[in-house]
Amino acid sequence: MDSISTIILAASLMIIMLGMGLSLVVNDFKRIFIYPKAVLLGLTNQIVMLPILGFTLASLFPLQPEIAIGIMILAACPGGATSNLICHLAKGDIALSVTLTAISSFISILTIPFIVNFALQHFLDEGQMIELDILNTILQIMVITIIPVGIGMMIRKYKETFALRMEKPVRVASGIVMILVIVGITVKEKDNFVSYVQHAGLVALSLNTVTMLIGYYSAKIFNIRSQSAISIAIESGIQNGTLAITIAVVLLRNTSYAIAPAVYSLLMFFTGGIAIYFGNKKSRESLTTD
C-alpha cells in the first residue's frame, strides 16, 4: 500500500480504538480485584497461551514465511471491539469481556514488539532479516491504540450521553473499515492472494478454534461459571485483526504479512457465530434449570 493508504489505515484503527474507549470506564480496570481468578486466567490465555499456540501452529504447518509471520503478528494482538460484541450476542459476561479487552490492550503494547521481532528472526532467512525498533514500536502502538482509548474514556466520563450515542455508529464504521481494508489487501496482493488464502486459511481457523476451546475448558477446569467461561473463550479466540493488519502494513510496510490476519478476520465471524449459538443455548439451559 502507498503512504496515503497506510495513513488512512492507521487513522481508521485510531477511530476504532476511540470507539472502544467510549465503552470503557475506570471500573472496568478495577474488576481484576473483584474477579481475580477469571481475569487472570483470561489474561494468561491472551498474553501467554495465544503466542505460544500461534508459534506452534506456524511451525507445524508448511507455511510460507509471510504467512507464518502474519500468524504470529495476529497472535500478538489479543482482544478488540469485535470480541466484546460477539460476547454480548453470546450472552457471556460482558463486563469481564470488556475488562479483558481493556487490560490486554494496555499490556500488549509492551509484548507486541518482542513477539513480532521473534517471528521475523525465526521465520525469515538471514538475507531478508528486518527488525522492529522496540521503543519506537511501543510509542507508535501507543499513539494508534492507547491514546485514542484514553480520549474515548475521557469523553465517556465527561460527555456520557454523547459517548453512548456514538458507540453504535463507531462500531458500524469499524466493520466497514475492516471490509475496505481486506478488499484493499486483496487488490494489492491479487497475484498471490489465492495461494496465500489456501495456505493461511487452515492455520488461521485452527488458531481461532483451538484458542476458543482452550479458553472455555480452562475456565471450566478452574470452576469459573459458564457465563464467564464463554467470555474467556471468546476473548482467547477472537483477536484484534485490525491491529494486526495495521502492524503489518503501517509498521512493517508489507501487505503480505497482513494476509493471515485478513483471512482470520473473515473466519472469526463464522466461529463467532458458532460461539453465539453455543452461548445462547447455554443461557436457555440455565434458565430451564433455574
Coordinates of C-alpha atoms in Angstrom, one line a residue:
M1 CA 0.0 0.0 0.0
D2 CA 1.1 3.6 -0.6
S3 CA 1.8 6.1 2.1
I4 CA -1.7 7.6 1.8
S5 CA -3.3 4.2 2.3
T6 CA -1.1 3.5 5.4
I7 CA -2.1 6.8 6.9
I8 CA -5.8 6.1 6.3
L9 CA -5.4 2.6 7.8
A10 CA -3.7 4.0 10.9
A11 CA -6.3 6.7 11.3
S12 CA -9.1 4.1 10.9
L13 CA -7.6 2.0 13.7
M14 CA -7.4 5.1 15.9
I15 CA -11.1 5.7 15.3
I16 CA -11.9 2.1 16.2
M17 CA -9.9 2.3 19.4
L18 CA -11.6 5.7 20.2
G19 CA -14.9 3.8 19.9
M20 CA -13.7 1.1 22.2
G21 CA -12.7 3.9 24.7
L22 CA -16.2 5.3 24.6
S23 CA -17.4 2.0 26.0
L24 CA -14.9 1.9 28.9
V25 CA -15.0 3.3 32.4
V26 CA -12.3 3.2 35.2
N27 CA -14.3 0.5 37.0
D28 CA -13.5 -1.9 34.1
F29 CA -9.9 -1.9 35.2
K30 CA -10.9 -2.5 38.9
R31 CA -12.6 -5.8 38.2
I32 CA -9.3 -7.6 38.4
F33 CA -9.6 -7.2 42.2
I34 CA -13.3 -8.2 42.2
Y35 CA -12.9 -11.3 39.9
P36 CA -9.2 -12.1 40.1
K37 CA -9.4 -15.7 39.0
A38 CA -11.4 -15.1 35.8
V39 CA -9.4 -12.0 34.8
L40 CA -6.0 -13.6 35.5
L41 CA -6.9 -16.8 33.6
G42 CA -8.3 -14.8 30.7
L43 CA -5.1 -12.6 30.5
T44 CA -2.9 -15.6 30.8
N45 CA -4.7 -17.2 27.8
Q46 CA -4.4 -14.0 25.8
I47 CA -0.9 -12.9 26.6
V48 CA 0.9 -16.2 27.2
M49 CA -1.0 -19.1 25.7
L50 CA -2.0 -17.4 22.4
P51 CA 1.5 -16.5 21.2
I52 CA 2.8 -20.0 22.2
L53 CA 0.0 -21.7 20.3
G54 CA 0.4 -19.3 17.3
F55 CA 4.1 -20.2 17.1
T56 CA 3.4 -23.9 17.5
L57 CA 0.9 -23.8 14.6
A58 CA 3.1 -21.7 12.4
S59 CA 5.9 -24.1 12.9
L60 CA 3.8 -27.3 12.4
F61 CA 2.1 -26.2 9.2
P62 CA 4.1 -26.0 6.0
L63 CA 3.7 -22.2 5.6
Q64 CA 5.4 -19.5 3.6
P65 CA 7.4 -17.2 5.8
E66 CA 5.0 -14.3 5.1
I67 CA 2.0 -16.4 6.4
A68 CA 3.9 -17.7 9.4
I69 CA 4.9 -14.1 10.4
G70 CA 1.3 -12.9 9.8
I71 CA 0.0 -15.7 12.2
M72 CA 2.5 -14.5 14.9
I73 CA 1.5 -10.9 14.4
L74 CA -2.1 -11.9 14.9
A75 CA -1.3 -14.0 18.0
A76 CA 0.4 -10.9 19.5
C77 CA -2.8 -8.9 19.2
P78 CA -5.4 -10.2 21.7
G79 CA -8.9 -8.9 22.1
G80 CA -10.6 -6.0 20.3
A81 CA -14.0 -4.3 20.0
T82 CA -15.4 -7.3 17.9
S83 CA -14.8 -9.7 20.8
N84 CA -17.0 -7.5 23.1
L85 CA -19.8 -7.5 20.5
I86 CA -19.7 -11.3 20.0
C87 CA -19.6 -11.8 23.8
H88 CA -22.7 -9.6 24.1
L89 CA -24.6 -11.6 21.5
A90 CA -23.4 -14.9 23.0
K91 CA -24.8 -13.8 26.4
G92 CA -21.4 -14.0 28.0
D93 CA -20.2 -11.9 30.9
I94 CA -19.8 -8.6 29.0
A95 CA -18.2 -6.8 32.0
L96 CA -15.5 -9.5 32.1
S97 CA -15.1 -9.3 28.3
V98 CA -14.6 -5.5 28.3
T99 CA -12.2 -5.8 31.3
L100 CA -10.0 -8.4 29.5
T101 CA -10.0 -6.3 26.3
A102 CA -9.1 -3.2 28.1
I103 CA -6.3 -4.7 30.2
S104 CA -4.8 -6.8 27.4
S105 CA -4.8 -3.8 25.1
F106 CA -2.5 -2.0 27.5
I107 CA -0.3 -5.0 28.2
S108 CA 0.1 -5.9 24.5
I109 CA 1.8 -2.6 23.6
L110 CA 4.8 -4.0 25.5
T111 CA 4.6 -7.6 24.3
I112 CA 3.8 -7.0 20.6
P113 CA 7.3 -5.7 19.5
F114 CA 9.1 -8.6 21.2
I115 CA 6.8 -11.3 19.7
V116 CA 6.9 -9.7 16.2
N117 CA 10.7 -9.4 16.3
F118 CA 11.0 -13.1 17.4
A119 CA 8.8 -14.1 14.5
L120 CA 10.8 -12.0 12.0
Q121 CA 14.1 -13.5 13.3
H122 CA 12.8 -17.1 13.3
F123 CA 10.9 -17.3 10.0
L124 CA 12.9 -15.0 7.7
D125 CA 16.2 -16.1 6.1
E126 CA 19.3 -14.2 7.2
G127 CA 19.4 -12.1 4.0
Q128 CA 15.8 -11.0 4.4
M129 CA 16.2 -10.1 8.1
I130 CA 14.4 -7.0 9.3
E131 CA 13.8 -5.9 12.9
L132 CA 11.4 -3.5 14.7
D133 CA 12.9 -0.9 16.9
I134 CA 11.4 -1.8 20.3
L135 CA 11.0 1.6 21.8
N136 CA 9.8 3.3 18.6
T137 CA 7.3 0.5 18.0
I138 CA 5.9 0.8 21.6
L139 CA 5.4 4.5 21.0
Q140 CA 3.8 4.0 17.6
I141 CA 1.3 1.4 19.1
M142 CA 0.5 3.8 21.9
V143 CA -0.3 6.6 19.5
I144 CA -2.6 4.5 17.4
T145 CA -4.3 2.5 20.2
I146 CA -3.8 3.6 23.8
I147 CA -4.1 7.3 23.3
P148 CA -7.4 7.0 21.3
V149 CA -8.7 4.7 24.0
G150 CA -7.8 7.2 26.7
I151 CA -9.5 10.0 24.7
G152 CA -12.6 7.9 24.4
M153 CA -12.7 7.2 28.1
M154 CA -12.4 10.9 28.9
I155 CA -15.3 11.6 26.5
R156 CA -17.3 8.8 28.3
K157 CA -16.5 10.4 31.7
Y158 CA -17.5 13.9 30.9
K159 CA -20.0 13.5 28.0
E160 CA -21.6 10.2 28.8
T161 CA -24.8 10.7 26.8
F162 CA -22.8 11.6 23.7
A163 CA -20.4 8.6 24.2
L164 CA -23.3 6.2 24.5
R165 CA -25.0 7.7 21.4
M166 CA -21.8 7.3 19.4
E167 CA -21.0 3.7 20.3
K168 CA -23.2 2.0 17.7
P169 CA -22.2 4.3 14.7
V170 CA -18.5 3.8 15.6
R171 CA -19.0 0.0 15.8
V172 CA -20.7 0.0 12.3
A173 CA -17.9 2.2 10.9
S174 CA -15.4 -0.2 12.3
G175 CA -17.0 -3.1 10.4
I176 CA -17.0 -1.1 7.2
V177 CA -13.3 -0.1 7.7
M178 CA -12.4 -3.8 8.2
I179 CA -14.1 -4.8 4.9
L180 CA -12.4 -2.0 3.0
V181 CA -9.0 -2.9 4.4
I182 CA -9.5 -6.6 3.4
V183 CA -10.6 -5.5 -0.1
G184 CA -7.5 -3.2 -0.4
I185 CA -5.1 -6.0 0.7
T186 CA -6.8 -8.4 -1.8
V187 CA -6.3 -6.0 -4.6
K188 CA -2.7 -5.3 -3.6
E189 CA -1.8 -9.0 -3.3
K190 CA -4.1 -10.2 -6.1
D191 CA -1.4 -12.2 -7.9
N192 CA -0.7 -14.3 -4.8
F193 CA -3.9 -13.9 -2.8
V194 CA -5.5 -17.3 -3.7
S195 CA -2.3 -19.1 -2.9
Y196 CA -2.0 -17.2 0.4
V197 CA -5.6 -18.0 1.4
Q198 CA -5.1 -21.7 0.7
H199 CA -2.0 -21.7 3.0
A200 CA -3.4 -19.3 5.6
G201 CA -7.0 -20.5 5.9
L202 CA -6.5 -23.7 7.7
V203 CA -3.9 -22.4 10.2
A204 CA -5.9 -19.3 10.9
L205 CA -9.1 -21.4 11.5
S206 CA -7.0 -23.7 13.7
L207 CA -5.7 -20.8 15.8
N208 CA -9.2 -19.4 16.2
T209 CA -10.9 -22.7 17.1
V210 CA -8.2 -24.1 19.4
T211 CA -7.8 -20.9 21.4
M212 CA -11.5 -20.7 21.9
L213 CA -11.7 -24.3 23.1
I214 CA -8.7 -23.8 25.4
G215 CA -10.3 -20.6 26.8
Y216 CA -13.6 -22.3 27.6
Y217 CA -12.3 -25.5 29.1
S218 CA -9.5 -23.9 31.0
A219 CA -12.2 -21.8 32.7
K220 CA -14.3 -24.9 33.5
I221 CA -11.2 -26.5 35.0
F222 CA -10.9 -23.6 37.4
N223 CA -14.7 -23.8 38.2
I224 CA -15.5 -20.5 36.6
R225 CA -19.2 -20.1 35.9
S226 CA -20.5 -20.7 32.4
Q227 CA -21.2 -17.1 31.5
S228 CA -17.7 -16.0 32.4
A229 CA -16.2 -19.1 30.7
I230 CA -17.9 -18.1 27.4
S231 CA -16.4 -14.6 27.7
I232 CA -12.9 -16.1 28.4
A233 CA -13.3 -18.4 25.3
I234 CA -14.3 -15.5 23.1
E235 CA -11.6 -13.2 24.4
S236 CA -9.0 -16.0 24.0
G237 CA -10.1 -16.9 20.4
I238 CA -11.2 -13.6 18.8
Q239 CA -8.2 -11.4 18.0
N240 CA -7.7 -7.8 17.0
G241 CA -7.4 -8.4 13.3
T242 CA -7.4 -4.6 12.5
L243 CA -4.4 -4.0 14.8
A244 CA -2.6 -7.0 13.3
I245 CA -3.2 -5.7 9.8
T246 CA -2.1 -2.2 10.8
I247 CA 1.2 -3.6 12.3
A248 CA 1.9 -5.5 9.1
V249 CA 1.1 -2.6 6.7
V250 CA 2.0 0.5 8.7
L251 CA 4.9 -0.6 10.9
L252 CA 6.4 -3.4 8.7
R253 CA 5.2 -2.0 5.4
N254 CA 4.5 -5.4 4.0
T255 CA 1.0 -6.3 2.9
S256 CA 1.8 -10.0 2.5
Y257 CA 2.2 -10.2 6.3
A258 CA -1.4 -8.9 6.5
I259 CA -2.9 -11.8 4.5
A260 CA -3.2 -14.2 7.5
P261 CA -4.8 -11.5 9.7
A262 CA -7.2 -10.6 6.8
V263 CA -8.2 -14.2 6.3
Y264 CA -8.6 -14.7 10.1
S265 CA -10.8 -11.6 10.3
L266 CA -13.3 -13.2 7.9
L267 CA -13.2 -16.6 9.5
M268 CA -13.7 -15.3 13.0
F269 CA -17.2 -14.2 12.2
F270 CA -18.0 -17.8 11.3
T271 CA -16.6 -19.2 14.5
G272 CA -18.0 -16.2 16.4
G273 CA -21.4 -17.2 15.1
I274 CA -20.9 -20.7 16.5
A275 CA -19.9 -19.2 19.8
I276 CA -23.1 -17.0 19.8
Y277 CA -25.2 -20.1 19.1
F278 CA -23.5 -22.1 21.9
G279 CA -23.7 -19.2 24.4
N280 CA -27.4 -18.7 23.7
K281 CA -28.0 -22.5 24.1
K282 CA -26.2 -22.5 27.4
S283 CA -28.3 -19.5 28.5
R284 CA -31.5 -21.2 27.7
E285 CA -30.4 -24.4 29.5
S286 CA -29.5 -22.3 32.6
L287 CA -33.0 -20.6 32.6
T288 CA -34.7 -24.0 32.3
T289 CA -32.6 -25.4 35.2
D290 CA -33.5 -22.4 37.3

